Amino acid sequence: MPNWAEGSLKVRGKEKDIVAFLRGALGGIPSFGASIKAALGGGEIEVPGVTIEEDDFNMVISSPNGLHIEGSRRAFIEGSVDYWFLDEDDEEEPAQVVFTIDNFKQAWAVQSDNFARLSEKYNIDIKIHAFERGMQFNQLIEIHKGEIIHDQEIQFDDYEWECVMPNLGG
């Protein structure tokens, strides 16, 4: 069983690009029982679909066991994603939007190259701050339109005291 790097995943860009990312990059996660059954020779893993409920004001993306992030190696969003649309009727140039997902987690450590591909594909910027309590480090990652600006691992002399969220992850 892995340790988890947990924290926030921020997405910045034009609203249409963020919505495309949310619609296209999030998939369902099979149940633990279905995965065990398949591993023991019980057939293929059944992956539940993603439900997108949308009206004029917001979009909610969910799947029964949480959401997997496309192209990542075991990066997930626990629960659902709730995105509220902007009111941009009066603007000629769409505004830059920052959308934060607080229930992000990835097994062991965040692999920035996977997120760089998503950033380029969806024309968005991505910023991740992940906490790993078990190995006592943080990761700060920033990616602009596919280019990794920084991927920093922060080590601590006294994790419990120095880390801003020492009980997250692990």
PDB file of C-alpha atoms in Angstrom:
ATOM      1  CA  MET A   1       0.000   0.000   0.000  1.00  0.00           C
ATOM      2  CA  PRO A   2       1.466   3.377  -0.986  1.00  0.00           C
ATOM      3  CA  ASN A   3       1.975   6.504   0.998  1.00  0.00           C
ATOM      4  CA  TRP A   4      -0.099   9.348  -0.405  1.00  0.00           C
ATOM      5  CA  ALA A   5       1.032  12.809  -1.457  1.00  0.00           C
ATOM      6  CA  GLU A   6      -2.117  14.843  -0.792  1.00  0.00           C
ATOM      7  CA  GLY A   7      -3.014  18.466  -1.218  1.00  0.00           C
ATOM      8  CA  SER A   8      -4.367  20.890  -3.769  1.00  0.00           C
ATOM      9  CA  LEU A   9      -4.336  21.009  -7.536  1.00  0.00           C
ATOM     10  CA  LYS A  10      -4.938  24.448  -9.037  1.00  0.00           C
ATOM     11  CA  VAL A  11      -5.851  24.984 -12.664  1.00  0.00           C
ATOM     12  CA  ARG A  12      -5.551  28.386 -14.367  1.00  0.00           C
ATOM     13  CA  GLY A  13      -6.698  29.393 -17.816  1.00  0.00           C
ATOM     14  CA  LYS A  14      -9.678  30.503 -19.828  1.00  0.00           C
ATOM     15  CA  GLU A  15     -12.918  29.054 -18.554  1.00  0.00           C
ATOM     16  CA  LYS A  16     -13.512  27.066 -21.757  1.00  0.00           C
ATOM     17  CA  ASP A  17     -10.091  25.402 -21.377  1.00  0.00           C
ATOM     18  CA  ILE A  18     -10.662  24.580 -17.706  1.00  0.00           C
ATOM     19  CA  VAL A  19     -14.067  23.096 -18.521  1.00  0.00           C
ATOM     20  CA  ALA A  20     -12.486  21.036 -21.337  1.00  0.00           C
ATOM     21  CA  PHE A  21      -9.868  19.757 -18.857  1.00  0.00           C
ATOM     22  CA  LEU A  22     -12.506  18.814 -16.281  1.00  0.00           C
ATOM     23  CA  ARG A  23     -14.692  17.089 -18.879  1.00  0.00           C
ATOM     24  CA  GLY A  24     -11.841  15.320 -20.653  1.00  0.00           C
ATOM     25  CA  ALA A  25      -9.181  14.500 -18.073  1.00  0.00           C
ATOM     26  CA  LEU A  26     -11.270  12.995 -15.283  1.00  0.00           C
ATOM     27  CA  GLY A  27     -12.348   9.361 -15.378  1.00  0.00           C
ATOM     28  CA  GLY A  28     -13.942   6.880 -13.023  1.00  0.00           C
ATOM     29  CA  ILE A  29     -12.090   4.608 -10.606  1.00  0.00           C
ATOM     30  CA  PRO A  30     -12.942   0.913 -10.221  1.00  0.00           C
ATOM     31  CA  SER A  31     -13.963  -0.277  -6.794  1.00  0.00           C
ATOM     32  CA  PHE A  32     -11.327  -1.977  -4.671  1.00  0.00           C
ATOM     33  CA  GLY A  33     -13.364  -5.202  -4.701  1.00  0.00           C
ATOM     34  CA  ALA A  34     -13.630  -5.241  -8.498  1.00  0.00           C
ATOM     35  CA  SER A  35      -9.867  -4.714  -8.791  1.00  0.00           C
ATOM     36  CA  ILE A  36      -9.133  -7.622  -6.415  1.00  0.00           C
ATOM     37  CA  LYS A  37     -11.595  -9.869  -8.218  1.00  0.00           C
ATOM     38  CA  ALA A  38      -9.985  -9.102 -11.594  1.00  0.00           C
ATOM     39  CA  ALA A  39      -6.490  -9.671 -10.165  1.00  0.00           C
ATOM     40  CA  LEU A  40      -7.590 -13.091  -8.924  1.00  0.00           C
ATOM     41  CA  GLY A  41      -8.709 -14.080 -12.413  1.00  0.00           C
ATOM     42  CA  GLY A  42     -12.302 -12.910 -12.201  1.00  0.00           C
ATOM     43  CA  GLY A  43     -12.336 -11.084 -15.534  1.00  0.00           C
ATOM     44  CA  GLU A  44     -11.693  -7.533 -16.572  1.00  0.00           C
ATOM     45  CA  ILE A  45     -11.824  -4.565 -14.247  1.00  0.00           C
ATOM     46  CA  GLU A  46     -15.117  -2.734 -14.578  1.00  0.00           C
ATOM     47  CA  VAL A  47     -14.593   1.025 -14.483  1.00  0.00           C
ATOM     48  CA  PRO A  48     -17.676   3.074 -13.573  1.00  0.00           C
ATOM     49  CA  GLY A  49     -18.553   6.014 -15.754  1.00  0.00           C
ATOM     50  CA  VAL A  50     -18.345   9.668 -14.890  1.00  0.00           C
ATOM     51  CA  THR A  51     -21.532  11.636 -14.300  1.00  0.00           C
ATOM     52  CA  ILE A  52     -21.613  15.292 -15.327  1.00  0.00           C
ATOM     53  CA  GLU A  53     -24.548  17.327 -14.043  1.00  0.00           C
ATOM     54  CA  GLU A  54     -24.675  20.814 -15.497  1.00  0.00           C
ATOM     55  CA  ASP A  55     -26.974  23.820 -15.500  1.00  0.00           C
ATOM     56  CA  ASP A  56     -26.480  27.528 -16.240  1.00  0.00           C
ATOM     57  CA  PHE A  57     -24.553  28.098 -13.023  1.00  0.00           C
ATOM     58  CA  ASN A  58     -22.343  25.104 -12.303  1.00  0.00           C
ATOM     59  CA  MET A  59     -21.075  21.694 -13.326  1.00  0.00           C
ATOM     60  CA  VAL A  60     -20.612  18.746 -10.961  1.00  0.00           C
ATOM     61  CA  ILE A  61     -18.421  15.837 -12.069  1.00  0.00           C
ATOM     62  CA  SER A  62     -18.559  12.634 -10.062  1.00  0.00           C
ATOM     63  CA  SER A  63     -18.042   8.894 -10.107  1.00  0.00           C
ATOM     64  CA  PRO A  64     -18.929   6.420  -7.317  1.00  0.00           C
ATOM     65  CA  ASN A  65     -15.327   5.789  -6.195  1.00  0.00           C
ATOM     66  CA  GLY A  66     -13.769   9.175  -6.988  1.00  0.00           C
ATOM     67  CA  LEU A  67     -12.000  10.432 -10.093  1.00  0.00           C
ATOM     68  CA  HIS A  68      -8.756   9.381 -11.795  1.00  0.00           C
ATOM     69  CA  ILE A  69      -6.696  12.010 -13.614  1.00  0.00           C
ATOM     70  CA  GLU A  70      -5.952  11.056 -17.238  1.00  0.00           C
ATOM     71  CA  GLY A  71      -2.407  10.063 -18.066  1.00  0.00           C
ATOM     72  CA  SER A  72      -1.304   9.998 -14.445  1.00  0.00           C
ATOM     73  CA  ARG A  73       0.073   7.117 -12.492  1.00  0.00           C
ATOM     74  CA  ARG A  74      -2.328   6.787  -9.575  1.00  0.00           C
ATOM     75  CA  ALA A  75      -3.384  10.448  -9.227  1.00  0.00           C
ATOM     76  CA  PHE A  76      -6.923  10.908  -7.966  1.00  0.00           C
ATOM     77  CA  ILE A  77      -9.537  13.331  -6.774  1.00  0.00           C
ATOM     78  CA  GLU A  78     -11.530  12.036  -3.832  1.00  0.00           C
ATOM     79  CA  GLY A  79     -15.207  12.835  -4.099  1.00  0.00           C
ATOM     80  CA  SER A  80     -16.645  15.052  -6.790  1.00  0.00           C
ATOM     81  CA  VAL A  81     -15.597  18.275  -8.517  1.00  0.00           C
ATOM     82  CA  ASP A  82     -17.971  21.244  -8.354  1.00  0.00           C
ATOM     83  CA  TYR A  83     -17.173  24.045 -10.825  1.00  0.00           C
ATOM     84  CA  TRP A  84     -19.148  27.313 -10.794  1.00  0.00           C
ATOM     85  CA  PHE A  85     -19.341  29.142 -14.139  1.00  0.00           C
ATOM     86  CA  LEU A  86     -18.359  32.783 -14.480  1.00  0.00           C
ATOM     87  CA  ASP A  87     -20.726  35.429 -15.747  1.00  0.00           C
ATOM     88  CA  GLU A  88     -18.721  36.653 -18.755  1.00  0.00           C
ATOM     89  CA  ASP A  89     -21.502  38.161 -20.890  1.00  0.00           C
ATOM     90  CA  ASP A  90     -19.998  41.662 -20.848  1.00  0.00           C
ATOM     91  CA  GLU A  91     -16.373  40.732 -21.516  1.00  0.00           C
ATOM     92  CA  GLU A  92     -14.768  40.742 -24.983  1.00  0.00           C
ATOM     93  CA  GLU A  93     -11.678  38.827 -23.855  1.00  0.00           C
ATOM     94  CA  PRO A  94     -12.352  35.850 -21.569  1.00  0.00           C
ATOM     95  CA  ALA A  95     -10.809  36.276 -18.139  1.00  0.00           C
ATOM     96  CA  GLN A  96      -8.174  34.000 -16.657  1.00  0.00           C
ATOM     97  CA  VAL A  97      -9.809  31.740 -14.097  1.00  0.00           C
ATOM     98  CA  VAL A  98      -8.173  29.951 -11.169  1.00  0.00           C
ATOM     99  CA  PHE A  99      -9.938  26.798 -10.028  1.00  0.00           C
ATOM    100  CA  THR A 100      -8.739  24.899  -6.943  1.00  0.00           C
ATOM    101  CA  ILE A 101      -9.352  21.212  -6.265  1.00  0.00           C
ATOM    102  CA  ASP A 102      -8.615  20.535  -2.591  1.00  0.00           C
ATOM    103  CA  ASN A 103      -9.034  16.750  -2.485  1.00  0.00           C
ATOM    104  CA  PHE A 104      -6.127  15.792  -4.778  1.00  0.00           C
ATOM    105  CA  LYS A 105      -3.849  12.850  -4.026  1.00  0.00           C
ATOM    106  CA  GLN A 106      -1.222  10.765  -5.813  1.00  0.00           C
ATOM    107  CA  ALA A 107       0.492   7.572  -4.726  1.00  0.00           C
ATOM    108  CA  TRP A 108       4.022   8.121  -3.396  1.00  0.00           C
ATOM    109  CA  ALA A 109       4.839  11.466  -5.061  1.00  0.00           C
ATOM    110  CA  VAL A 110       3.477  13.697  -7.818  1.00  0.00           C
ATOM    111  CA  GLN A 111       4.941  13.020 -11.256  1.00  0.00           C
ATOM    112  CA  SER A 112       5.109  16.434 -12.904  1.00  0.00           C
ATOM    113  CA  ASP A 113       5.753  15.188 -16.463  1.00  0.00           C
ATOM    114  CA  ASN A 114       2.268  13.626 -16.589  1.00  0.00           C
ATOM    115  CA  PHE A 115       0.710  16.943 -15.580  1.00  0.00           C
ATOM    116  CA  ALA A 116       2.883  18.831 -18.089  1.00  0.00           C
ATOM    117  CA  ARG A 117       1.273  16.789 -20.885  1.00  0.00           C
ATOM    118  CA  LEU A 118      -2.194  17.628 -19.562  1.00  0.00           C
ATOM    119  CA  SER A 119      -1.273  21.292 -19.222  1.00  0.00           C
ATOM    120  CA  GLU A 120      -0.172  21.423 -22.846  1.00  0.00           C
ATOM    121  CA  LYS A 121      -3.110  19.378 -24.155  1.00  0.00           C
ATOM    122  CA  TYR A 122      -5.744  21.558 -22.459  1.00  0.00           C
ATOM    123  CA  ASN A 123      -3.867  24.905 -22.718  1.00  0.00           C
ATOM    124  CA  ILE A 124      -3.925  25.439 -18.953  1.00  0.00           C
ATOM    125  CA  ASP A 125      -1.498  26.154 -16.131  1.00  0.00           C
ATOM    126  CA  ILE A 126      -1.299  23.715 -13.225  1.00  0.00           C
ATOM    127  CA  LYS A 127      -0.014  24.279  -9.710  1.00  0.00           C
ATOM    128  CA  ILE A 128       0.187  21.478  -7.150  1.00  0.00           C
ATOM    129  CA  HIS A 129       1.099  21.601  -3.477  1.00  0.00           C
ATOM    130  CA  ALA A 130       1.281  18.089  -2.056  1.00  0.00           C
ATOM    131  CA  PHE A 131       2.091  16.924   1.478  1.00  0.00           C
ATOM    132  CA  GLU A 132       3.591  13.513   2.236  1.00  0.00           C
ATOM    133  CA  ARG A 133       3.516  12.858   5.982  1.00  0.00           C
ATOM    134  CA  GLY A 134       5.059   9.366   5.860  1.00  0.00           C
ATOM    135  CA  MET A 135       8.284  10.375   4.120  1.00  0.00           C
ATOM    136  CA  GLN A 136       8.012  13.916   5.521  1.00  0.00           C
ATOM    137  CA  PHE A 137       8.315  16.086   2.431  1.00  0.00           C
ATOM    138  CA  ASN A 138       6.222  18.533   0.425  1.00  0.00           C
ATOM    139  CA  GLN A 139       6.145  19.044  -3.323  1.00  0.00           C
ATOM    140  CA  LEU A 140       5.560  22.337  -5.078  1.00  0.00           C
ATOM    141  CA  ILE A 141       4.946  22.027  -8.805  1.00  0.00           C
ATOM    142  CA  GLU A 142       4.074  24.741 -11.307  1.00  0.00           C
ATOM    143  CA  ILE A 143       3.473  24.142 -15.005  1.00  0.00           C
ATOM    144  CA  HIS A 144       2.578  26.754 -17.648  1.00  0.00           C
ATOM    145  CA  LYS A 145       1.075  25.513 -20.921  1.00  0.00           C
ATOM    146  CA  GLY A 146       3.135  22.306 -20.806  1.00  0.00           C
ATOM    147  CA  GLU A 147       6.386  23.815 -19.501  1.00  0.00           C
ATOM    148  CA  ILE A 148       7.489  22.771 -16.029  1.00  0.00           C
ATOM    149  CA  ILE A 149       8.392  26.031 -14.275  1.00  0.00           C
ATOM    150  CA  HIS A 150       9.438  24.289 -11.087  1.00  0.00           C
ATOM    151  CA  ASP A 151       9.156  20.911  -9.426  1.00  0.00           C
ATOM    152  CA  GLN A 152      10.520  21.306  -5.947  1.00  0.00           C
ATOM    153  CA  GLU A 153      10.695  18.781  -3.151  1.00  0.00           C
ATOM    154  CA  ILE A 154      10.854  20.447   0.257  1.00  0.00           C
ATOM    155  CA  GLN A 155      12.569  18.574   3.089  1.00  0.00           C
ATOM    156  CA  PHE A 156      12.250  19.570   6.745  1.00  0.00           C
ATOM    157  CA  ASP A 157      14.457  19.322   9.819  1.00  0.00           C
ATOM    158  CA  ASP A 158      11.368  19.100  12.047  1.00  0.00           C
ATOM    159  CA  TYR A 159       8.384  18.108   9.890  1.00  0.00           C
ATOM    160  CA  GLU A 160       5.758  18.401  12.603  1.00  0.00           C
ATOM    161  CA  TRP A 161       6.807  21.971  13.426  1.00  0.00           C
ATOM    162  CA  GLU A 162       7.939  23.387  10.073  1.00  0.00           C
ATOM    163  CA  CYS A 163       5.357  21.916   7.684  1.00  0.00           C
ATOM    164  CA  VAL A 164       2.197  24.019   7.385  1.00  0.00           C
ATOM    165  CA  MET A 165      -0.049  20.884   7.145  1.00  0.00           C
ATOM    166  CA  PRO A 166       1.912  18.051   8.836  1.00  0.00           C
ATOM    167  CA  ASN A 167      -1.096  15.707   9.176  1.00  0.00           C
ATOM    168  CA  LEU A 168      -1.950  15.637   5.466  1.00  0.00           C
ATOM    169  CA  GLY A 169      -0.804  12.744   3.288  1.00  0.00           C
ATOM    170  CA  GLY A 170       1.198   9.757   4.308  1.00  0.00           C
TER     171      GLY A 170
END
